Amino acid sequence: MKFITKTIVTLGLTTSLMTASAAALSNDKIRVGMPEEMFLNLVEFVAQENGFYEDQNLEVELVHIADSSIPVRALFAGELDVSQTGMPETLSAIDKGAELVTIGGVHTGLHYTFYVNPDANIETLEDLQGKKLGISGPGTLPHVVMVAMMKEAGMTPEQIEDVTWVSLQGSSSRRNGIVTGIIDATVAGFNPRAVEDPSIGTAFNVPETLPNYVMTPWDTSTKYLEENREVLKRFITAELLATRWVLDNRDEALEVAKTRFDYNEDELIAFYDFYAERIWNPNGMVTPEQAEYMQQLNLEAGMQDNMLPIEEVLDTSIVEEVLAEIGEY
């Protein structure tokens, strides 16, 4: 009887030690809100499939959300840890009292194409006056981008107000809105198949029109930043290393893309070249000047009431730590 009792105690102790050891070795989990699945996210898919997250002892859940206003609310509610779906919404939320902050990003370039209905007679941005324009919703990325482009073209507030905004969530829905005639124009994610579609026209150069625009950086809550700084540092390290691998290994990156997207080789190459040239940011930095520019756009669009101090909306200290360790690209 004593033997049996001793064995049970020993087994219990062994089990406890094994459980503790497994817990010590388990990966930290992080939930990342992102746009609908698109080529933009090749960096994240590579980070998952090639072990960049795992090397940093991370288990990353990618949560794809078409409406870019939802992740901000999810961040505030603690349902997401990081969001990569839009700086304007985050700034607007901070202005209203939300304790959120931008910490950098690898998808900072403006990855939109301007799509138009070929029969809508849109040759200049001024021609948008009186037209039906597709957006995800008021204050979302497509809305802010289109207003910013019209302002850059010198359109007056009265001209900009003389449009009809039509809510269509997701890039594919807005492009379909062009085909069906629901809308006359929209901005949506670059898509080589859509560019070649005769029923959809393209106009203007969105990235060059708004070169300081920050598209989808890493946003998080100040609470999560304070409590999980080391986890965020490992996440940023993995993302930067994966981005650099994608840029340095074009053919291998395209092989990963083939497993994720139903496009032919020429289309995938067009995707890659677009993002590699204009969008992916291998150093992960968002500058104070960019943050100020984004706030100014929000003020002009009525999404923000006050110009906030940069330190209230931007904290790149973790990115700076990572760059000090891995170097700049």
Coordinates of C-alpha atoms in Angstrom, one line a residue:
M1 CA 0.0 0.0 0.0
K2 CA 2.8 2.4 0.8
F3 CA 4.4 1.5 -2.5
I4 CA 1.2 2.3 -4.4
T5 CA 0.8 5.6 -2.5
K6 CA 4.4 6.6 -3.2
T7 CA 4.0 5.8 -6.9
I8 CA 0.9 7.9 -7.2
V9 CA 2.7 10.9 -5.5
T10 CA 5.7 10.4 -7.8
L11 CA 3.5 10.3 -10.9
G12 CA 1.6 13.4 -9.8
L13 CA 4.9 15.3 -9.2
T14 CA 6.2 14.1 -12.6
T15 CA 3.0 15.2 -14.3
S16 CA 3.2 18.6 -12.6
L17 CA 6.8 19.1 -13.7
M18 CA 5.9 18.1 -17.3
T19 CA 3.0 20.5 -17.4
A20 CA 5.1 23.3 -16.0
S21 CA 7.8 22.5 -18.6
A22 CA 5.3 22.5 -21.5
A23 CA 3.9 25.8 -20.3
A24 CA 7.4 27.3 -20.2
L25 CA 8.0 26.1 -23.8
S26 CA 4.6 27.0 -25.3
N27 CA 4.4 29.8 -27.8
D28 CA 2.8 33.1 -26.9
K29 CA -0.4 33.7 -28.8
I30 CA -1.2 37.0 -30.6
R31 CA -4.3 37.8 -32.5
V32 CA -3.8 40.1 -35.5
G33 CA -6.8 41.8 -37.3
M34 CA -6.2 42.2 -41.1
P35 CA -8.1 43.1 -44.3
E36 CA -9.7 40.4 -46.4
E37 CA -7.1 37.9 -47.5
M38 CA -5.0 39.5 -50.2
F39 CA -1.5 39.4 -51.7
L40 CA -0.6 42.2 -49.3
N41 CA -0.5 39.6 -46.6
L42 CA 2.1 37.4 -48.3
V43 CA 4.5 38.6 -45.6
E44 CA 2.3 37.0 -42.9
F45 CA 1.8 33.8 -44.9
V46 CA 5.5 33.5 -45.3
A47 CA 6.1 34.2 -41.6
Q48 CA 3.7 31.4 -40.8
E49 CA 4.8 28.8 -43.3
N50 CA 8.5 29.4 -43.2
G51 CA 8.7 29.5 -39.4
F52 CA 9.5 33.2 -38.7
Y53 CA 6.8 33.4 -36.1
E54 CA 7.7 30.0 -34.6
D55 CA 11.3 31.1 -34.4
Q56 CA 10.2 33.9 -32.1
N57 CA 8.1 31.5 -30.0
L58 CA 4.8 33.0 -31.3
E59 CA 1.5 31.5 -32.4
V60 CA -0.1 34.2 -34.6
E61 CA -3.8 34.1 -35.4
L62 CA -4.6 36.1 -38.5
V63 CA -8.2 37.4 -38.4
H64 CA -9.4 38.7 -41.8
I65 CA -12.0 41.4 -41.5
A66 CA -13.3 43.2 -44.6
D67 CA -14.7 46.3 -42.8
S68 CA -11.7 48.3 -41.5
S69 CA -13.7 50.0 -38.8
I70 CA -14.3 46.7 -36.9
P71 CA -10.7 45.9 -35.8
V72 CA -10.4 49.3 -34.0
R73 CA -13.4 48.4 -31.8
A74 CA -12.0 44.9 -31.4
L75 CA -8.7 46.3 -30.2
F76 CA -10.4 48.5 -27.7
A77 CA -12.5 45.5 -26.4
G78 CA -9.4 43.3 -26.2
E79 CA -10.7 40.9 -28.8
L80 CA -7.6 41.6 -31.0
D81 CA -4.0 42.3 -29.9
V82 CA -2.8 44.0 -33.1
S83 CA -4.6 45.5 -36.0
Q84 CA -3.3 46.0 -39.6
T85 CA -6.4 47.5 -41.1
G86 CA -6.2 51.3 -41.2
M87 CA -4.5 54.2 -39.5
P88 CA -7.4 56.8 -40.0
E89 CA -9.8 54.8 -37.9
T90 CA -7.3 54.3 -35.2
L91 CA -6.5 58.1 -35.1
S92 CA -10.2 58.9 -35.0
A93 CA -10.7 56.5 -32.0
I94 CA -7.7 58.0 -30.2
D95 CA -9.2 61.5 -30.7
K96 CA -12.4 60.2 -29.0
G97 CA -10.5 58.9 -26.0
A98 CA -9.5 55.3 -27.0
E99 CA -6.2 54.3 -25.6
L100 CA -4.7 53.0 -28.9
V101 CA -1.4 53.7 -30.6
T102 CA 0.4 53.0 -33.9
I103 CA 3.8 51.3 -33.4
G104 CA 5.0 50.8 -37.0
G105 CA 4.2 48.5 -39.9
V106 CA 5.3 46.5 -42.9
H107 CA 2.2 47.4 -45.0
T108 CA 2.5 51.2 -44.8
G109 CA 2.4 52.0 -48.6
L110 CA -0.9 52.9 -50.1
H111 CA -1.9 49.7 -52.0
Y112 CA -5.0 50.9 -53.8
T113 CA -5.8 51.2 -57.4
F114 CA -8.4 53.7 -58.7
Y115 CA -11.1 51.8 -60.6
V116 CA -13.7 53.6 -62.7
N117 CA -16.7 52.6 -64.9
P118 CA -15.6 53.1 -68.5
D119 CA -18.9 54.7 -69.3
A120 CA -18.8 57.2 -66.4
N121 CA -16.7 59.8 -68.3
I122 CA -14.1 60.1 -65.5
E123 CA -10.8 61.5 -66.9
T124 CA -9.8 63.8 -64.1
L125 CA -10.4 63.7 -60.4
E126 CA -12.6 66.8 -60.8
D127 CA -14.9 64.6 -62.9
L128 CA -15.9 62.7 -59.7
Q129 CA -18.2 65.5 -58.8
G130 CA -21.8 64.3 -59.0
K131 CA -20.7 60.6 -59.3
K132 CA -21.5 57.6 -57.1
L133 CA -18.4 56.5 -55.3
G134 CA -17.9 53.2 -53.5
I135 CA -16.5 53.0 -50.0
S136 CA -16.6 50.4 -47.2
G137 CA -18.4 52.9 -45.0
P138 CA -18.1 56.5 -43.7
G139 CA -14.7 57.2 -42.3
T140 CA -13.2 53.9 -43.6
L141 CA -10.0 53.8 -45.7
P142 CA -11.6 54.1 -49.1
H143 CA -13.5 57.1 -48.0
V144 CA -10.5 58.9 -46.5
V145 CA -8.3 58.1 -49.5
M146 CA -10.8 59.3 -52.1
V147 CA -11.5 62.5 -50.2
A148 CA -7.7 63.1 -49.9
M149 CA -7.2 62.6 -53.6
M150 CA -9.9 65.0 -54.4
K151 CA -8.4 67.6 -52.1
E152 CA -5.0 67.0 -53.7
A153 CA -6.6 67.8 -57.1
G154 CA -7.8 71.2 -55.7
M155 CA -11.5 70.3 -55.5
T156 CA -13.5 72.6 -53.2
P157 CA -15.4 71.3 -50.2
E158 CA -18.6 71.9 -52.1
Q159 CA -17.5 69.8 -55.1
I160 CA -16.4 67.0 -52.8
E161 CA -19.7 67.1 -51.0
D162 CA -21.5 66.8 -54.3
V163 CA -21.0 63.0 -54.6
T164 CA -23.0 60.0 -53.5
W165 CA -21.2 57.6 -51.2
V166 CA -22.2 54.0 -51.6
S167 CA -21.1 51.5 -48.9
L168 CA -19.8 48.2 -50.3
Q169 CA -17.6 46.3 -47.9
G170 CA -14.4 44.7 -49.3
S171 CA -12.3 45.4 -52.4
S172 CA -14.0 42.7 -54.5
S173 CA -17.5 44.0 -53.7
R174 CA -16.5 47.5 -54.8
R175 CA -14.9 46.3 -58.0
N176 CA -18.1 44.3 -58.7
G177 CA -20.0 47.5 -58.0
I178 CA -18.2 49.0 -61.0
V179 CA -19.1 46.1 -63.3
T180 CA -22.8 46.1 -62.3
G181 CA -23.1 49.9 -62.5
I182 CA -23.9 50.4 -58.8
I183 CA -21.1 52.9 -58.6
D184 CA -19.0 55.0 -61.0
A185 CA -15.7 54.8 -59.2
T186 CA -13.8 53.4 -56.2
V187 CA -10.5 52.7 -54.7
A188 CA -9.7 49.1 -53.9
G189 CA -6.8 46.7 -53.6
F190 CA -4.5 46.3 -56.6
N191 CA -5.6 43.3 -58.7
P192 CA -4.0 42.5 -62.1
R193 CA -7.1 40.5 -63.2
A194 CA -9.3 43.5 -62.6
V195 CA -6.9 45.8 -64.3
E196 CA -7.2 43.6 -67.4
D197 CA -11.0 43.4 -67.2
P198 CA -12.5 45.5 -70.1
S199 CA -15.6 46.2 -68.0
I200 CA -13.4 48.0 -65.4
G201 CA -11.2 51.0 -66.1
T202 CA -8.4 52.4 -64.1
A203 CA -7.3 55.9 -63.6
F204 CA -4.8 58.1 -61.7
N205 CA -1.9 56.8 -59.6
V206 CA -3.0 56.4 -56.0
P207 CA 0.4 55.8 -54.3
E208 CA 2.1 58.6 -56.1
T209 CA -0.8 61.0 -55.5
L210 CA -0.6 60.4 -51.7
P211 CA 3.0 59.4 -51.1
N212 CA 2.9 60.2 -47.3
Y213 CA -0.2 58.1 -46.7
V214 CA 0.2 55.3 -44.2
M215 CA -2.1 52.5 -45.2
T216 CA -2.3 49.6 -42.7
P217 CA 0.3 49.9 -39.9
W218 CA 0.5 47.9 -36.7
D219 CA -2.0 49.4 -34.2
T220 CA -2.4 48.2 -30.7
S221 CA -3.9 49.3 -27.3
T222 CA -1.6 51.1 -24.9
K223 CA -2.6 48.5 -22.3
Y224 CA -1.4 45.6 -24.5
L225 CA 1.8 47.5 -25.3
E226 CA 2.6 48.0 -21.7
E227 CA 1.8 44.5 -20.6
N228 CA 3.2 42.6 -23.7
R229 CA 6.1 44.6 -24.9
E230 CA 8.4 41.6 -25.3
V231 CA 5.7 39.7 -27.3
L232 CA 5.3 42.7 -29.6
K233 CA 9.0 42.9 -30.0
R234 CA 9.2 39.3 -31.2
F235 CA 6.2 39.8 -33.5
I236 CA 7.8 42.9 -35.1
T237 CA 11.1 41.0 -35.5
A238 CA 9.4 38.1 -37.2
E239 CA 7.4 40.5 -39.5
L240 CA 10.5 42.4 -40.5
L241 CA 12.6 39.3 -41.2
A242 CA 9.8 37.8 -43.2
T243 CA 9.4 41.0 -45.2
R244 CA 13.1 41.0 -46.0
W245 CA 13.0 37.4 -47.0
V246 CA 10.1 38.0 -49.4
L247 CA 12.0 40.9 -51.0
D248 CA 15.2 38.9 -51.3
N249 CA 13.7 35.6 -52.5
R250 CA 11.2 36.5 -55.2
D251 CA 10.9 33.0 -56.8
E252 CA 10.5 31.3 -53.4
A253 CA 8.0 33.9 -52.2
L254 CA 5.9 33.4 -55.4
E255 CA 5.8 29.6 -54.6
V256 CA 4.2 30.4 -51.3
A257 CA 1.8 32.7 -53.1
K258 CA 0.8 29.9 -55.5
T259 CA -0.5 27.9 -52.5
R260 CA -2.6 30.8 -51.3
F261 CA -4.1 32.5 -54.3
D262 CA -6.0 31.3 -57.4
Y263 CA -4.0 33.4 -60.0
N264 CA -1.8 32.4 -62.9
E265 CA 1.9 33.0 -62.8
D266 CA 1.9 36.3 -64.7
E267 CA -0.8 37.7 -62.3
L268 CA 1.2 36.6 -59.3
I269 CA 4.3 38.3 -60.7
A270 CA 2.3 41.5 -61.3
F271 CA 1.1 41.4 -57.7
Y272 CA 4.6 40.8 -56.4
D273 CA 6.2 43.6 -58.4
F274 CA 3.5 46.1 -57.3
Y275 CA 3.9 45.3 -53.6
A276 CA 7.7 45.0 -53.7
E277 CA 8.1 48.4 -55.4
R278 CA 5.6 50.4 -53.5
I279 CA 4.1 48.8 -50.4
W280 CA 6.1 46.5 -48.2
N281 CA 8.2 48.3 -45.6
P282 CA 11.2 46.1 -44.5
N283 CA 12.2 48.6 -41.8
G284 CA 8.7 48.9 -40.2
M285 CA 9.0 52.6 -39.5
V286 CA 6.2 55.2 -39.5
T287 CA 7.6 58.7 -39.2
P288 CA 6.2 61.6 -37.1
E289 CA 5.7 63.5 -40.4
Q290 CA 3.5 60.7 -41.7
A291 CA 1.5 60.6 -38.5
E292 CA 1.0 64.3 -38.7
Y293 CA -0.1 64.1 -42.3
M294 CA -2.6 61.4 -41.5
Q295 CA -4.0 63.4 -38.7
Q296 CA -4.4 66.4 -41.0
L297 CA -6.4 64.2 -43.5
N298 CA -8.6 63.1 -40.6
L299 CA -9.2 66.7 -39.6
E300 CA -10.1 67.7 -43.1
A301 CA -12.5 64.7 -43.5
G302 CA -14.2 65.4 -40.2
M303 CA -13.0 62.2 -38.6
Q304 CA -10.9 63.9 -36.0
D305 CA -11.5 67.1 -34.0
N306 CA -8.0 67.9 -32.6
M307 CA -4.4 67.6 -33.8
L308 CA -3.0 65.3 -31.2
P309 CA 0.6 65.3 -30.0
I310 CA 2.7 62.8 -31.9
E311 CA 3.6 60.9 -28.7
E312 CA -0.2 60.2 -28.2
V313 CA -0.6 58.5 -31.5
L314 CA 2.8 57.0 -32.4
D315 CA 5.3 54.9 -30.5
T316 CA 8.1 53.4 -32.6
S317 CA 10.3 52.5 -29.7
I318 CA 10.0 48.8 -30.2
V319 CA 10.7 49.1 -33.9
E320 CA 13.8 51.1 -33.0
E321 CA 14.9 48.4 -30.6
V322 CA 14.5 45.7 -33.3
L323 CA 16.3 47.7 -35.9
A324 CA 19.2 48.2 -33.5
E325 CA 19.5 44.4 -33.2
I326 CA 18.9 43.3 -36.8
G327 CA 20.0 46.4 -38.7
E328 CA 18.2 48.5 -41.3
Y329 CA 17.4 47.0 -44.7

